[in-house]
Amino acid sequence: MMKPERPVGIAGYGVYIPRFRIAAREIARIWDGAGGVPVDSKSVPGPDEDTITMSIEAARSALARARLAAGRLSAVWVGSESHPYSVKPSGTLVAEALGATPWVSAADWEFACKAGSEALTAAMGMIGSGMAEYVLAIGADTAQGRPGDALEYTAAAGAAAFLVGPAADAVAVIEGTTSYVTDTPDFFRRADTAYPVHGHRFTGEPAYFSTSRGAAERLLNDLGAKPSDFTYAVFHQPNARFPQTVAKQLGFTPQQIAPGLLSPKIGNAYSAAALLGLCAVLDVAKPGDTIFMATYGSGAGSDAYALRVTDALVERRERAPLTTAYLARETFVDYAVYAKWRGKLVMG
Amino acid sequence: MDLAKHWRIRHARYRLEGQRHRTTGEVRFPPAPLRPGEAHDSWEPYVLSGRGRVYSFSIVRQPPEGYDEQAPYLIALVRLEEGPLVTAQLTDCDLDQVTIDMPVEMVTRKLRALGPTGLIVYGYKFRPVV
């Protein structure tokens, strides 16, 4: 288990989910999905949205909850597999929009669906070592799936931002983390190609399940804790079924994961998926509650965290829109509009 | 590509940064050059709250180059709570949803891309309050 010498926590958090949805049934209508659908619907970014714009909104809410001036940030880090530029950082633009520039570190992180939690763990190191007081760790994605591919039913959009700071100023203290990583070819996208490729036989047990369990079991063991010691649990959610299955394998109950299980309605928000789940849990948690989270990124790795909610959460969470406010504004589009906005039409 | 033009006004565009007069407290947006006779430090940078109301609006159906994908879209005059009136696109708002005096809030969105290989221009838009 990794644990900083100086206690660290989450001082503020913020979410963003686009207002647009496409029903999985609508995708099945086009591509003959006779075998059932993995989610009910997924979020779709509007034509003026991308990883940068979603990161900015989530980050503004995180700062607002802590009432922290952006100038006090030591780093603005954005984890994503859909940065708008191949070369030109998302982090600098987000930092500029927040008003955090120029005396700030800014960088982009990449690790499939756990790019955001990579930034979170690194932020723990910055604060825990005393190098920084406050760091923004963001996970955001506008994921793409090849038309007709199984992944198209779930590849979604969203952002979650965590303002990481000293435990004394936290809504939730991070008690420890583990990271479990192997070279596993379950899913990948070559540079400058539009759509990812599945590693077929590596999907599922050899990748998501064994990796998530690897990080989770080690953290539980090192903490001397059992699943029933936690009020809530959150797992990466590439579809509706995987997080429920891995929770059951580890011994967590459906009740523990229910508040943080968003994928049935918004799909897989990639780098934001598990982090949005944690935000949704923070929206309802009480002081003293404990939260277990394990992220997952293809390639493959998982970061597990144990958190304990403090008294500060109750007041701070009301200072910015709750996750339910974004979930409630659902505007469904059809496949044609979705194809236009997601750049799937060849304009000549 | 007009890189300098877009870069120069990034603070106003990204975070609605205007100016506040150091003695009168007057807030203005967009930021403007000094007027003749004014002391060099008369105005200080000031980030507006982003809250306001729709003063008037129109629907753009014949968009200028670079905005084709978003058309038809709403453009509005927004009266900010600090006083200035700004022209901006409305987003996350259906064409028949907007009304005069509707409360709106600022969000930072993509305005346009300067072609498939050029700069992506980001800036303020307004949406119905979440």
Short mmCIF file of C-alpha atoms in Angstrom, two decimals:
data_model
loop_
_atom_site.label_atom_id
_atom_site.label_comp_id
_atom_site.label_asym_id
_atom_site.label_seq_id
_atom_site.Cartn_x
_atom_site.Cartn_y
_atom_site.Cartn_z
CA MET A 1 0.00 0.00 0.00
CA MET A 2 1.22 3.51 -0.82
CA LYS A 3 0.53 6.16 1.76
CA PRO A 4 2.02 9.65 1.95
CA GLU A 5 3.93 10.72 5.06
CA ARG A 6 1.72 13.79 5.33
CA PRO A 7 -1.99 12.92 5.32
CA VAL A 8 -3.80 13.85 2.09
CA GLY A 9 -7.43 14.22 1.09
CA ILE A 10 -9.93 15.56 -1.39
CA ALA A 11 -10.69 19.22 -0.64
CA GLY A 12 -13.23 19.63 -3.42
CA TYR A 13 -14.71 17.69 -6.32
CA GLY A 14 -16.67 18.48 -9.46
CA VAL A 15 -18.38 16.61 -12.26
CA TYR A 16 -19.48 17.21 -15.81
CA ILE A 17 -21.78 15.07 -17.95
CA PRO A 18 -23.04 16.40 -21.33
CA ARG A 19 -26.80 16.85 -21.64
CA PHE A 20 -27.11 14.61 -24.71
CA ARG A 21 -27.79 10.85 -24.65
CA ILE A 22 -28.23 8.17 -27.24
CA ALA A 23 -30.25 5.10 -26.33
CA ALA A 24 -28.44 1.79 -26.77
CA ARG A 25 -31.59 0.56 -28.53
CA GLU A 26 -31.10 3.32 -31.13
CA ILE A 27 -27.58 2.07 -31.87
CA ALA A 28 -28.94 -1.49 -32.03
CA ARG A 29 -31.57 -0.29 -34.52
CA ILE A 30 -28.80 0.69 -36.95
CA TRP A 31 -26.45 -2.22 -36.35
CA ASP A 32 -28.81 -5.13 -35.65
CA GLY A 33 -27.86 -5.62 -32.02
CA ALA A 34 -30.00 -8.70 -31.52
CA GLY A 35 -28.07 -9.91 -28.50
CA GLY A 36 -29.19 -7.32 -25.95
CA VAL A 37 -27.47 -4.09 -25.01
CA PRO A 38 -24.80 -3.48 -22.33
CA VAL A 39 -26.30 -0.21 -21.01
CA ASP A 40 -29.61 1.68 -21.38
CA SER A 41 -28.03 4.82 -22.82
CA LYS A 42 -24.76 6.71 -23.02
CA SER A 43 -23.78 10.36 -22.85
CA VAL A 44 -22.86 12.14 -26.08
CA PRO A 45 -20.78 15.33 -26.17
CA GLY A 46 -22.38 18.24 -28.02
CA PRO A 47 -20.62 19.74 -31.06
CA ASP A 48 -18.92 22.41 -28.91
CA GLU A 49 -17.67 20.04 -26.20
CA ASP A 50 -14.44 18.12 -25.75
CA THR A 51 -12.08 16.93 -23.01
CA ILE A 52 -10.89 20.49 -22.39
CA THR A 53 -14.33 22.10 -22.03
CA MET A 54 -15.62 19.31 -19.79
CA SER A 55 -12.47 19.46 -17.64
CA ILE A 56 -12.89 23.21 -17.17
CA GLU A 57 -16.44 22.87 -15.86
CA ALA A 58 -15.65 19.97 -13.51
CA ALA A 59 -12.57 21.83 -12.23
CA ARG A 60 -14.54 25.04 -11.59
CA SER A 61 -16.95 23.07 -9.39
CA ALA A 62 -14.06 21.43 -7.50
CA LEU A 63 -12.53 24.84 -6.76
CA ALA A 64 -15.94 26.31 -5.85
CA ARG A 65 -16.60 23.54 -3.30
CA ALA A 66 -13.32 24.32 -1.52
CA ARG A 67 -13.60 28.09 -2.15
CA LEU A 68 -9.99 27.95 -3.29
CA ALA A 69 -8.53 30.66 -5.53
CA ALA A 70 -7.08 29.09 -8.67
CA GLY A 71 -3.82 30.93 -8.10
CA ARG A 72 -3.10 28.61 -5.16
CA LEU A 73 -2.96 25.52 -7.38
CA SER A 74 0.46 23.93 -7.80
CA ALA A 75 -0.61 21.66 -10.64
CA VAL A 76 -3.45 21.15 -13.11
CA TRP A 77 -3.34 17.63 -14.52
CA VAL A 78 -5.75 16.21 -17.07
CA GLY A 79 -5.96 12.44 -17.65
CA SER A 80 -7.64 11.41 -20.91
CA GLU A 81 -7.37 9.25 -24.03
CA SER A 82 -9.16 11.94 -26.05
CA HIS A 83 -7.07 15.07 -25.63
CA PRO A 84 -8.15 17.43 -28.46
CA TYR A 85 -4.57 17.89 -29.63
CA SER A 86 -1.86 15.28 -30.13
CA VAL A 87 0.66 18.02 -29.40
CA LYS A 88 -0.54 20.96 -27.25
CA PRO A 89 -1.46 20.25 -23.67
CA SER A 90 -5.03 20.24 -22.42
CA GLY A 91 -3.64 21.13 -18.98
CA THR A 92 -2.32 24.55 -19.98
CA LEU A 93 -5.64 25.61 -21.48
CA VAL A 94 -7.62 24.34 -18.49
CA ALA A 95 -5.19 26.13 -16.14
CA GLU A 96 -5.54 29.37 -18.13
CA ALA A 97 -9.35 29.15 -18.07
CA LEU A 98 -9.30 28.63 -14.30
CA GLY A 99 -6.89 31.53 -13.77
CA ALA A 100 -4.15 29.28 -12.36
CA THR A 101 -1.38 30.40 -14.74
CA PRO A 102 1.53 31.01 -14.92
CA TRP A 103 3.10 29.64 -11.70
CA VAL A 104 1.65 26.17 -11.96
CA SER A 105 2.57 22.75 -13.30
CA ALA A 106 0.30 21.52 -16.08
CA ALA A 107 0.39 18.19 -17.84
CA ASP A 108 -1.67 15.58 -19.65
CA TRP A 109 -1.80 11.97 -18.48
CA GLU A 110 -2.63 8.89 -20.50
CA PHE A 111 -3.53 5.35 -19.39
CA ALA A 112 -6.74 4.34 -21.19
CA CYS A 113 -9.59 4.54 -18.67
CA LYS A 114 -7.41 5.21 -15.61
CA ALA A 115 -5.54 8.29 -16.82
CA GLY A 116 -7.46 10.36 -14.27
CA SER A 117 -6.58 8.17 -11.31
CA GLU A 118 -2.92 8.23 -12.38
CA ALA A 119 -3.10 11.98 -11.87
CA LEU A 120 -4.88 11.47 -8.53
CA THR A 121 -2.13 9.18 -7.21
CA ALA A 122 0.58 11.56 -8.40
CA ALA A 123 -1.27 14.44 -6.71
CA MET A 124 -1.19 12.47 -3.46
CA GLY A 125 2.60 12.35 -3.81
CA MET A 126 2.86 16.10 -4.45
CA ILE A 127 0.78 17.00 -1.41
CA GLY A 128 2.06 14.18 0.76
CA SER A 129 5.68 15.16 0.22
CA GLY A 130 5.03 18.79 1.04
CA MET A 131 5.94 19.97 -2.47
CA ALA A 132 2.44 21.37 -2.99
CA GLU A 133 -0.63 22.43 -1.05
CA TYR A 134 -3.27 21.92 -3.76
CA VAL A 135 -3.31 19.98 -7.01
CA LEU A 136 -6.16 19.45 -9.48
CA ALA A 137 -6.41 15.89 -10.81
CA ILE A 138 -8.95 15.55 -13.62
CA GLY A 139 -10.21 12.57 -15.60
CA ALA A 140 -12.13 13.45 -18.79
CA ASP A 141 -12.95 11.74 -22.06
CA THR A 142 -15.03 11.93 -25.22
CA ALA A 143 -14.57 8.29 -26.14
CA GLN A 144 -15.06 6.88 -29.64
CA GLY A 145 -16.14 3.41 -30.75
CA ARG A 146 -16.01 2.06 -34.28
CA PRO A 147 -19.52 2.22 -35.81
CA GLY A 148 -21.19 -1.12 -35.24
CA ASP A 149 -18.56 -2.32 -32.78
CA ALA A 150 -19.72 -3.58 -29.37
CA LEU A 151 -17.86 -0.66 -27.86
CA GLU A 152 -20.04 1.87 -29.65
CA TYR A 153 -22.88 1.08 -27.24
CA THR A 154 -20.85 2.32 -24.28
CA ALA A 155 -18.08 4.77 -25.38
CA ALA A 156 -19.30 7.95 -23.67
CA ALA A 157 -18.24 11.36 -22.39
CA GLY A 158 -17.80 13.02 -19.01
CA ALA A 159 -15.34 14.62 -16.62
CA ALA A 160 -14.56 14.47 -12.92
CA ALA A 161 -12.14 16.75 -11.09
CA PHE A 162 -10.58 16.30 -7.66
CA LEU A 163 -8.90 19.10 -5.78
CA VAL A 164 -6.29 17.21 -3.74
CA GLY A 165 -4.95 18.92 -0.64
CA PRO A 166 -3.89 18.40 2.96
CA ALA A 167 -6.12 16.07 5.01
CA ALA A 168 -6.94 18.90 7.42
CA ASP A 169 -8.83 20.65 4.60
CA ALA A 170 -10.51 17.57 3.12
CA VAL A 171 -14.07 16.43 2.53
CA ALA A 172 -12.62 12.91 2.36
CA VAL A 173 -9.23 11.71 3.58
CA ILE A 174 -7.40 9.22 1.33
CA GLU A 175 -6.13 6.54 3.69
CA GLY A 176 -4.03 4.63 1.17
CA THR A 177 -3.72 3.46 -2.42
CA THR A 178 -2.36 0.54 -4.41
CA SER A 179 -1.52 0.32 -8.09
CA TYR A 180 -1.49 -3.00 -9.98
CA VAL A 181 -0.10 -2.98 -13.52
CA THR A 182 0.81 -5.62 -16.13
CA ASP A 183 1.39 -5.51 -19.89
CA THR A 184 -1.92 -6.90 -21.16
CA PRO A 185 -3.13 -6.39 -24.76
CA ASP A 186 -6.87 -6.27 -23.99
CA PHE A 187 -7.64 -3.02 -25.81
CA PHE A 188 -5.58 -0.42 -27.63
CA ARG A 189 -5.60 2.35 -30.20
CA ARG A 190 -2.59 3.17 -32.34
CA ALA A 191 -1.49 6.81 -32.58
CA ASP A 192 -3.52 8.91 -35.04
CA THR A 193 -6.20 6.28 -35.62
CA ALA A 194 -9.81 7.07 -34.85
CA TYR A 195 -11.06 3.87 -33.28
CA PRO A 196 -9.65 1.36 -30.79
CA VAL A 197 -9.18 -2.40 -31.24
CA HIS A 198 -10.19 -5.17 -28.84
CA GLY A 199 -7.76 -7.86 -27.74
CA HIS A 200 -10.72 -10.28 -27.79
CA ARG A 201 -9.64 -13.18 -25.55
CA PHE A 202 -7.91 -10.75 -23.21
CA THR A 203 -11.11 -8.81 -22.52
CA GLY A 204 -12.80 -9.59 -19.21
CA GLU A 205 -11.17 -12.02 -16.81
CA PRO A 206 -7.51 -11.69 -17.91
CA ALA A 207 -7.77 -7.89 -17.95
CA TYR A 208 -10.58 -6.00 -16.16
CA PHE A 209 -11.41 -8.60 -13.52
CA SER A 210 -8.00 -9.94 -12.52
CA THR A 211 -6.45 -6.45 -12.59
CA SER A 212 -9.21 -4.76 -10.57
CA ARG A 213 -9.09 -7.60 -8.04
CA GLY A 214 -5.29 -7.36 -7.92
CA ALA A 215 -5.33 -3.75 -6.78
CA ALA A 216 -8.42 -4.15 -4.57
CA GLU A 217 -7.34 -7.29 -2.70
CA ARG A 218 -3.90 -5.89 -1.99
CA LEU A 219 -5.37 -2.68 -0.56
CA LEU A 220 -7.88 -4.56 1.60
CA ASN A 221 -5.12 -6.86 2.83
CA ASP A 222 -2.69 -4.02 3.64
CA LEU A 223 -5.42 -2.07 5.46
CA GLY A 224 -6.48 -5.18 7.37
CA ALA A 225 -10.00 -4.41 6.13
CA LYS A 226 -12.83 -6.44 4.64
CA PRO A 227 -15.41 -5.29 2.09
CA SER A 228 -18.08 -5.01 4.79
CA ASP A 229 -15.96 -2.37 6.55
CA PHE A 230 -16.82 0.10 3.77
CA THR A 231 -20.02 2.08 3.41
CA TYR A 232 -19.67 2.40 -0.37
CA ALA A 233 -17.61 0.94 -3.20
CA VAL A 234 -16.94 2.21 -6.73
CA PHE A 235 -15.39 0.32 -9.63
CA HIS A 236 -14.51 1.20 -13.20
CA GLN A 237 -17.68 0.83 -15.25
CA PRO A 238 -17.11 -0.08 -18.92
CA ASN A 239 -20.69 -1.39 -19.01
CA ALA A 240 -23.38 -2.15 -16.45
CA ARG A 241 -22.37 -5.74 -15.72
CA PHE A 242 -18.58 -5.69 -15.12
CA PRO A 243 -18.57 -3.47 -12.01
CA GLN A 244 -21.41 -5.46 -10.48
CA THR A 245 -19.57 -8.73 -11.16
CA VAL A 246 -16.20 -7.61 -9.78
CA ALA A 247 -17.93 -6.19 -6.69
CA LYS A 248 -19.56 -9.55 -6.10
CA GLN A 249 -16.28 -11.42 -6.66
CA LEU A 250 -14.60 -9.27 -4.01
CA GLY A 251 -17.48 -9.52 -1.54
CA PHE A 252 -19.09 -6.08 -1.89
CA THR A 253 -22.90 -5.93 -1.93
CA PRO A 254 -25.18 -4.37 -4.56
CA GLN A 255 -26.20 -1.79 -1.93
CA GLN A 256 -22.58 -0.66 -1.49
CA ILE A 257 -22.07 0.02 -5.19
CA ALA A 258 -25.51 1.37 -6.14
CA PRO A 259 -24.94 5.12 -5.56
CA GLY A 260 -21.72 5.12 -7.62
CA LEU A 261 -22.96 2.96 -10.50
CA LEU A 262 -23.69 5.43 -13.31
CA SER A 263 -22.85 3.36 -16.42
CA PRO A 264 -26.39 2.04 -17.08
CA LYS A 265 -27.50 5.61 -17.86
CA ILE A 266 -24.36 7.35 -19.18
CA GLY A 267 -22.21 4.50 -20.50
CA ASN A 268 -18.46 4.32 -20.04
CA ALA A 269 -17.00 7.78 -19.49
CA TYR A 270 -13.49 6.25 -19.69
CA SER A 271 -11.03 8.28 -17.58
CA ALA A 272 -13.97 9.86 -15.77
CA ALA A 273 -15.99 6.65 -15.24
CA ALA A 274 -14.96 5.48 -11.77
CA LEU A 275 -14.17 9.06 -10.70
CA LEU A 276 -17.71 10.19 -11.56
CA GLY A 277 -18.95 7.26 -9.47
CA LEU A 278 -16.89 8.49 -6.53
CA CYS A 279 -18.32 12.00 -6.97
CA ALA A 280 -21.86 10.59 -6.98
CA VAL A 281 -21.06 8.79 -3.72
CA LEU A 282 -19.64 11.97 -2.17
CA ASP A 283 -22.94 13.64 -3.12
CA VAL A 284 -24.79 11.36 -0.69
CA ALA A 285 -22.18 10.22 1.86
CA LYS A 286 -22.24 11.18 5.54
CA PRO A 287 -19.32 12.15 7.78
CA GLY A 288 -17.53 9.01 8.97
CA ASP A 289 -18.58 6.95 5.93
CA THR A 290 -15.85 4.95 4.23
CA ILE A 291 -15.48 4.58 0.45
CA PHE A 292 -13.54 2.01 -1.55
CA MET A 293 -12.67 2.78 -5.18
CA ALA A 294 -10.82 0.77 -7.82
CA THR A 295 -10.24 2.28 -11.26
CA TYR A 296 -9.22 0.30 -14.32
CA GLY A 297 -7.38 1.15 -17.50
CA SER A 298 -6.74 -1.19 -20.41
CA GLY A 299 -3.19 -2.11 -21.08
CA ALA A 300 -3.68 -2.83 -18.13
CA GLY A 301 -3.80 -1.43 -14.62
CA SER A 302 -5.95 -0.59 -11.63
CA ASP A 303 -5.59 1.96 -8.82
CA ALA A 304 -7.45 1.25 -5.59
CA TYR A 305 -8.15 3.84 -2.89
CA ALA A 306 -9.67 3.86 0.58
CA LEU A 307 -11.32 7.11 1.68
CA ARG A 308 -12.97 8.36 4.85
CA VAL A 309 -15.53 11.18 4.71
CA THR A 310 -15.10 14.18 7.03
CA ASP A 311 -17.55 16.68 8.51
CA ALA A 312 -16.59 19.29 5.86
CA LEU A 313 -18.38 17.37 3.09
CA VAL A 314 -21.90 18.29 4.14
CA GLU A 315 -21.44 22.02 3.68
CA ARG A 316 -19.10 21.94 0.68
CA ARG A 317 -21.08 19.64 -1.57
CA GLU A 318 -23.90 22.18 -1.82
CA ARG A 319 -21.59 24.80 -3.32
CA ALA A 320 -21.67 23.29 -6.83
CA PRO A 321 -24.12 21.23 -8.92
CA LEU A 322 -24.58 17.63 -7.74
CA THR A 323 -24.13 14.71 -10.13
CA THR A 324 -27.91 14.22 -10.20
CA ALA A 325 -28.31 17.72 -11.73
CA TYR A 326 -26.28 16.57 -14.74
CA LEU A 327 -27.91 13.13 -14.89
CA ALA A 328 -31.36 14.74 -14.90
CA ARG A 329 -30.82 16.88 -18.01
CA GLU A 330 -31.23 14.09 -20.54
CA THR A 331 -31.79 15.07 -24.16
CA PHE A 332 -31.90 12.06 -26.47
CA VAL A 333 -30.54 12.31 -30.02
CA ASP A 334 -30.94 9.81 -32.85
CA TYR A 335 -28.12 7.97 -34.61
CA ALA A 336 -27.96 10.50 -37.45
CA VAL A 337 -27.35 13.47 -35.16
CA TYR A 338 -24.92 11.40 -33.12
CA ALA A 339 -23.01 10.41 -36.28
CA LYS A 340 -22.84 14.06 -37.42
CA TRP A 341 -21.58 15.38 -34.09
CA ARG A 342 -19.06 12.59 -33.56
CA GLY A 343 -17.41 13.15 -36.92
CA LYS A 344 -18.58 9.87 -38.44
CA LEU A 345 -19.77 11.49 -41.69
CA VAL A 346 -17.28 11.91 -44.54
CA MET A 347 -17.75 15.43 -45.88
CA GLY A 348 -15.55 14.94 -48.99
CA MET B 1 -4.32 31.60 -38.95
CA ASP B 2 -4.73 34.73 -36.83
CA LEU B 3 -3.03 33.01 -33.90
CA ALA B 4 -2.06 36.29 -32.24
CA LYS B 5 -5.60 37.65 -32.40
CA HIS B 6 -7.01 34.62 -30.62
CA TRP B 7 -4.15 34.43 -28.12
CA ARG B 8 -4.38 38.09 -27.17
CA ILE B 9 -7.96 37.88 -25.93
CA ARG B 10 -7.76 34.44 -24.30
CA HIS B 11 -8.40 35.64 -20.76
CA ALA B 12 -11.60 37.42 -21.76
CA ARG B 13 -12.70 34.45 -23.84
CA TYR B 14 -11.78 31.58 -21.51
CA ARG B 15 -12.88 33.02 -18.18
CA LEU B 16 -14.86 36.17 -18.90
CA GLU B 17 -12.13 38.43 -17.55
CA GLY B 18 -13.00 42.10 -17.93
CA GLN B 19 -11.88 45.14 -16.00
CA ARG B 20 -12.93 46.99 -12.85
CA HIS B 21 -12.21 50.68 -12.25
CA ARG B 22 -10.05 51.03 -9.15
CA THR B 23 -11.89 54.11 -7.81
CA THR B 24 -15.43 54.02 -9.20
CA GLY B 25 -15.84 50.21 -9.12
CA GLU B 26 -17.34 50.26 -12.62
CA VAL B 27 -17.03 46.86 -14.32
CA ARG B 28 -16.61 46.63 -18.08
CA PHE B 29 -16.43 43.80 -20.55
CA PRO B 30 -14.68 43.23 -22.87
CA PRO B 31 -11.50 44.85 -21.53
CA ALA B 32 -10.65 48.08 -23.35
CA PRO B 33 -7.57 50.27 -23.84
CA LEU B 34 -7.04 53.30 -21.59
CA ARG B 35 -8.88 56.47 -22.54
CA PRO B 36 -6.90 59.71 -23.01
CA GLY B 37 -5.92 61.20 -19.66
CA GLU B 38 -6.52 58.07 -17.59
CA ALA B 39 -3.79 56.89 -15.22
CA HIS B 40 -2.08 53.72 -16.39
CA ASP B 41 -3.41 51.73 -13.41
CA SER B 42 -7.00 53.04 -13.51
CA TRP B 43 -8.44 49.64 -14.41
CA GLU B 44 -7.60 46.23 -12.94
CA PRO B 45 -8.38 42.77 -14.35
CA TYR B 46 -11.68 41.47 -12.98
CA VAL B 47 -13.31 38.09 -13.60
CA LEU B 48 -17.07 38.46 -13.97
CA SER B 49 -19.40 36.00 -12.25
CA GLY B 50 -20.78 34.64 -15.52
CA ARG B 51 -24.36 35.00 -14.33
CA GLY B 52 -26.82 37.04 -16.33
CA ARG B 53 -30.12 37.15 -18.19
CA VAL B 54 -31.04 37.00 -21.86
CA TYR B 55 -31.67 40.58 -23.03
CA SER B 56 -32.46 39.58 -26.60
CA PHE B 57 -31.70 36.74 -28.99
CA SER B 58 -31.77 35.59 -32.60
CA ILE B 59 -31.46 32.28 -34.45
CA VAL B 60 -28.52 31.91 -36.85
CA ARG B 61 -29.48 29.68 -39.76
CA GLN B 62 -26.89 30.98 -42.27
CA PRO B 63 -23.70 30.60 -40.21
CA PRO B 64 -20.37 32.20 -41.01
CA GLU B 65 -17.51 29.92 -42.06
CA GLY B 66 -16.39 27.62 -39.27
CA TYR B 67 -19.75 27.48 -37.51
CA ASP B 68 -21.59 25.26 -40.03
CA GLU B 69 -21.68 22.19 -37.80
CA GLN B 70 -23.50 24.01 -35.00
CA ALA B 71 -26.20 25.70 -37.10
CA PRO B 72 -28.97 26.47 -36.51
CA TYR B 73 -27.85 28.02 -33.23
CA LEU B 74 -28.89 30.77 -30.87
CA ILE B 75 -27.00 34.01 -30.43
CA ALA B 76 -27.99 36.31 -27.59
CA LEU B 77 -27.33 39.60 -25.93
CA VAL B 78 -26.76 38.70 -22.29
CA ARG B 79 -27.06 41.33 -19.55
CA LEU B 80 -24.43 40.27 -17.01
CA GLU B 81 -25.23 40.81 -13.33
CA GLU B 82 -22.31 43.26 -13.09
CA GLY B 83 -23.92 45.41 -15.80
CA PRO B 84 -22.16 44.81 -19.15
CA LEU B 85 -24.11 43.53 -22.15
CA VAL B 86 -22.27 40.82 -24.12
CA THR B 87 -23.02 39.04 -27.37
CA ALA B 88 -22.53 35.29 -27.23
CA GLN B 89 -23.85 31.97 -28.45
CA LEU B 90 -26.30 30.10 -26.26
CA THR B 91 -25.53 26.40 -25.84
CA ASP B 92 -27.34 23.41 -24.31
CA CYS B 93 -30.51 25.34 -25.15
CA ASP B 94 -33.21 24.28 -27.62
CA LEU B 95 -34.28 26.89 -30.18
CA ASP B 96 -37.78 27.06 -28.68
CA GLN B 97 -36.55 27.01 -25.09
CA VAL B 98 -35.05 30.51 -24.91
CA THR B 99 -37.05 33.44 -23.58
CA ILE B 100 -36.31 37.08 -22.87
CA ASP B 101 -35.02 37.47 -19.29
CA MET B 102 -34.11 33.76 -18.98
CA PRO B 103 -31.34 33.29 -16.37
CA VAL B 104 -28.13 31.98 -17.95
CA GLU B 105 -24.61 31.12 -16.83
CA MET B 106 -21.28 31.25 -18.63
CA VAL B 107 -19.53 28.09 -19.79
CA THR B 108 -16.29 27.72 -21.74
CA ARG B 109 -16.85 25.81 -24.97
CA LYS B 110 -15.34 25.29 -28.40
CA LEU B 111 -16.18 28.29 -30.59
CA ARG B 112 -14.71 26.90 -33.79
CA ALA B 113 -11.67 25.18 -35.26
CA LEU B 114 -9.44 27.01 -37.72
CA GLY B 115 -9.67 24.19 -40.26
CA PRO B 116 -8.88 20.50 -39.69
CA THR B 117 -5.23 21.11 -38.77
CA GLY B 118 -5.47 24.57 -37.21
CA LEU B 119 -6.03 25.99 -33.78
CA ILE B 120 -9.16 25.11 -31.81
CA VAL B 121 -10.66 28.35 -30.51
CA TYR B 122 -12.34 28.18 -27.09
CA GLY B 123 -14.45 30.84 -25.45
CA TYR B 124 -17.50 31.81 -23.46
CA LYS B 125 -21.04 30.81 -24.27
CA PHE B 126 -24.10 30.92 -22.05
CA ARG B 127 -26.57 28.20 -21.14
CA PRO B 128 -29.72 27.85 -19.05
CA VAL B 129 -28.67 27.60 -15.37
CA VAL B 130 -28.00 23.98 -14.27
#
